[in-house]
mmCIF file of C-alpha atoms in Angstrom:
data_model
loop_
_atom_site.group_PDB
_atom_site.id
_atom_site.type_symbol
_atom_site.label_atom_id
_atom_site.label_comp_id
_atom_site.label_asym_id
_atom_site.label_seq_id
_atom_site.Cartn_x
_atom_site.Cartn_y
_atom_site.Cartn_z
ATOM 1 C CA MET A 1 -0.847 -13.820 3.533
ATOM 2 C CA LYS A 2 -4.243 -12.316 3.705
ATOM 3 C CA ASP A 3 -5.151 -14.558 6.616
ATOM 4 C CA LYS A 4 -2.236 -13.130 8.556
ATOM 5 C CA ILE A 5 -3.249 -9.597 7.680
ATOM 6 C CA SER A 6 -6.779 -10.266 8.676
ATOM 7 C CA LYS A 7 -5.648 -11.271 12.187
ATOM 8 C CA MET A 8 -3.961 -7.899 12.635
ATOM 9 C CA ASN A 9 -7.375 -6.408 13.684
ATOM 10 C CA LEU A 10 -7.160 -3.556 11.038
ATOM 11 C CA HIS A 11 -10.249 -1.946 9.699
ATOM 12 C CA PRO A 12 -10.026 -1.873 5.940
ATOM 13 C CA TYR A 13 -12.451 0.059 3.766
ATOM 14 C CA SER A 14 -13.765 -1.626 0.662
ATOM 15 C CA LEU A 15 -12.732 0.131 -2.506
ATOM 16 C CA GLU A 16 -15.541 -1.364 -4.567
ATOM 17 C CA GLU A 17 -17.078 2.105 -5.146
ATOM 18 C CA VAL A 18 -13.973 2.967 -7.141
ATOM 19 C CA TRP A 19 -14.120 -0.245 -9.193
ATOM 20 C CA THR A 20 -11.665 -2.500 -7.418
ATOM 21 C CA GLU A 21 -12.012 -5.387 -5.148
ATOM 22 C CA ASP A 22 -9.119 -4.197 -3.035
ATOM 23 C CA VAL A 23 -9.200 -2.404 0.266
ATOM 24 C CA GLY A 24 -7.795 0.954 1.667
ATOM 25 C CA TYR A 25 -6.554 1.767 5.014
ATOM 26 C CA VAL A 26 -6.496 5.075 7.084
ATOM 27 C CA LYS A 27 -2.982 6.334 7.695
ATOM 28 C CA GLU A 28 -2.284 4.829 11.010
ATOM 29 C CA GLU A 29 -3.361 1.310 9.828
ATOM 30 C CA ALA A 30 -1.502 1.687 6.448
ATOM 31 C CA LEU A 31 1.677 2.323 8.495
ATOM 32 C CA LEU A 32 1.091 -0.726 10.541
ATOM 33 C CA LEU A 33 0.490 -2.896 7.442
ATOM 34 C CA LEU A 34 3.778 -1.570 5.953
ATOM 35 C CA ASP A 35 5.633 -2.535 9.067
ATOM 36 C CA PHE A 36 4.035 -6.012 8.974
ATOM 37 C CA LEU A 37 5.052 -6.462 5.264
ATOM 38 C CA HIS A 38 8.576 -5.315 6.006
ATOM 39 C CA ALA A 39 8.900 -7.805 8.800
ATOM 40 C CA GLU A 40 7.487 -10.548 6.537
ATOM 41 C CA VAL A 41 10.212 -9.582 3.954
ATOM 42 C CA LEU A 42 7.694 -8.630 1.263
ATOM 43 C CA PRO A 43 8.251 -5.873 -1.169
ATOM 44 C CA ILE A 44 5.710 -3.046 -1.637
ATOM 45 C CA PHE A 45 5.041 -2.414 -5.379
ATOM 46 C CA GLY A 46 3.267 0.981 -4.723
ATOM 47 C CA GLY A 47 -0.074 2.393 -3.850
ATOM 48 C CA GLU A 48 -2.694 4.990 -4.466
ATOM 49 C CA VAL A 49 -4.840 7.390 -2.351
ATOM 50 C CA TYR A 50 -8.577 7.442 -2.289
ATOM 51 C CA PHE A 51 -10.827 9.378 0.089
ATOM 52 C CA LEU A 52 -13.596 8.722 2.457
ATOM 53 C CA LYS A 53 -16.269 11.345 2.180
ATOM 54 C CA ASP A 54 -19.626 11.216 3.881
ATOM 55 C CA GLY A 55 -19.307 7.405 4.311
ATOM 56 C CA HIS A 56 -18.416 6.877 0.611
ATOM 57 C CA VAL A 57 -15.101 6.139 -1.076
ATOM 58 C CA GLU A 58 -14.122 8.470 -3.802
ATOM 59 C CA PHE A 59 -11.341 9.074 -6.290
ATOM 60 C CA SER A 60 -9.046 11.915 -5.672
ATOM 61 C CA GLN A 61 -10.005 15.140 -7.443
ATOM 62 C CA TYR A 62 -6.388 14.975 -8.873
ATOM 63 C CA VAL A 63 -5.400 12.735 -11.754
ATOM 64 C CA TYR A 64 -3.202 10.422 -9.760
ATOM 65 C CA GLU A 65 -1.973 10.497 -6.214
ATOM 66 C CA GLY A 66 0.236 7.596 -5.380
ATOM 67 C CA TRP A 67 3.708 6.067 -5.515
ATOM 68 C CA SER A 68 5.441 3.059 -7.156
ATOM 69 C CA CYS A 69 8.579 1.307 -6.499
ATOM 70 C CA ASP A 70 10.196 -1.037 -9.035
ATOM 71 C CA ARG A 71 13.130 -3.265 -8.293
ATOM 72 C CA MET A 72 16.417 -1.849 -9.791
ATOM 73 C CA GLU A 73 18.689 -3.899 -11.898
ATOM 74 C CA HIS A 74 21.148 -5.821 -9.708
ATOM 75 C CA GLU A 75 19.303 -4.958 -6.539
ATOM 76 C CA THR A 76 19.197 -7.706 -4.055
ATOM 77 C CA LEU A 77 15.732 -8.781 -2.958
ATOM 78 C CA SER A 78 16.455 -7.706 0.685
ATOM 79 C CA ASP A 79 17.591 -4.237 -0.481
ATOM 80 C CA TYR A 80 14.453 -3.984 -2.630
ATOM 81 C CA VAL A 81 12.096 -4.995 0.184
ATOM 82 C CA HIS A 82 13.688 -2.347 2.554
ATOM 83 C CA ARG A 83 13.753 0.326 -0.144
ATOM 84 C CA SER A 84 10.178 -0.206 -1.104
ATOM 85 C CA TYR A 85 9.184 -0.113 2.538
ATOM 86 C CA LEU A 86 10.953 3.239 3.107
ATOM 87 C CA LYS A 87 9.349 4.759 -0.057
ATOM 88 C CA ALA A 88 5.982 3.746 1.031
ATOM 89 C CA LYS A 89 6.360 4.780 4.670
ATOM 90 C CA ASP A 90 7.793 8.160 3.468
ATOM 91 C CA PHE A 91 4.879 8.778 1.082
ATOM 92 C CA ILE A 92 2.151 7.818 3.560
ATOM 93 C CA THR A 93 3.759 9.649 6.516
ATOM 94 C CA GLN A 94 4.273 12.843 4.594
ATOM 95 C CA TYR A 95 0.904 12.707 2.827
ATOM 96 C CA LYS A 96 -1.174 15.809 3.633
ATOM 97 C CA ALA A 97 -4.869 15.338 3.021
ATOM 98 C CA LYS A 98 -6.293 17.840 0.669
ATOM 99 C CA GLU A 99 -9.803 16.705 1.230
ATOM 100 C CA ASN A 100 -11.585 14.410 3.576
ATOM 101 C CA ILE A 101 -9.995 11.250 5.002
ATOM 102 C CA PRO A 102 -7.381 9.660 2.952
ATOM 103 C CA LEU A 103 -7.452 5.855 2.352
ATOM 104 C CA PHE A 104 -4.270 4.189 1.194
ATOM 105 C CA TRP A 105 -4.344 1.230 -1.143
ATOM 106 C CA ILE A 106 -1.153 -0.703 -0.873
ATOM 107 C CA VAL A 107 0.000 -2.925 -3.508
ATOM 108 C CA TYR A 108 2.463 -5.666 -2.371
ATOM 109 C CA CYS A 109 3.975 -9.128 -3.313
ATOM 110 C CA ASP A 110 2.100 -11.686 -1.315
ATOM 111 C CA ASP A 111 4.221 -14.577 -2.697
ATOM 112 C CA ILE A 112 7.931 -13.998 -2.196
ATOM 113 C CA HIS A 113 8.677 -17.291 -3.890
ATOM 114 C CA LYS A 114 7.628 -15.867 -7.249
ATOM 115 C CA LEU A 115 10.296 -13.054 -6.927
ATOM 116 C CA ILE A 116 13.016 -15.529 -5.689
ATOM 117 C CA ASN A 117 12.323 -17.805 -8.678
ATOM 118 C CA GLU A 118 12.802 -14.870 -10.989
ATOM 119 C CA GLU A 119 16.385 -14.313 -9.685
#
């Protein structure tokens, strides 16, 4: 999945400065990634907001800024994928930066077969 995402010509920011090997995306690119994940039928588990300030990635000054989306009991996988997409898109679209440039770290399922096998 990461190979497909790398071909999308997005410009991720390393989050190593905040102790994770993952990457964050500016709002417009985060929304493109969400659309891609939805088209690939992959659920989005949640995400967090970090900030780009003077070329450095920083934690938010607030304790936690993010969202999560767990699968509900008896929810079909396709319904979960769609609901998780809508929740992530709503959060990112409505997010108002309180400081600097927000970067969105998006946590998603990159192996749908694991979820299918759990059903």
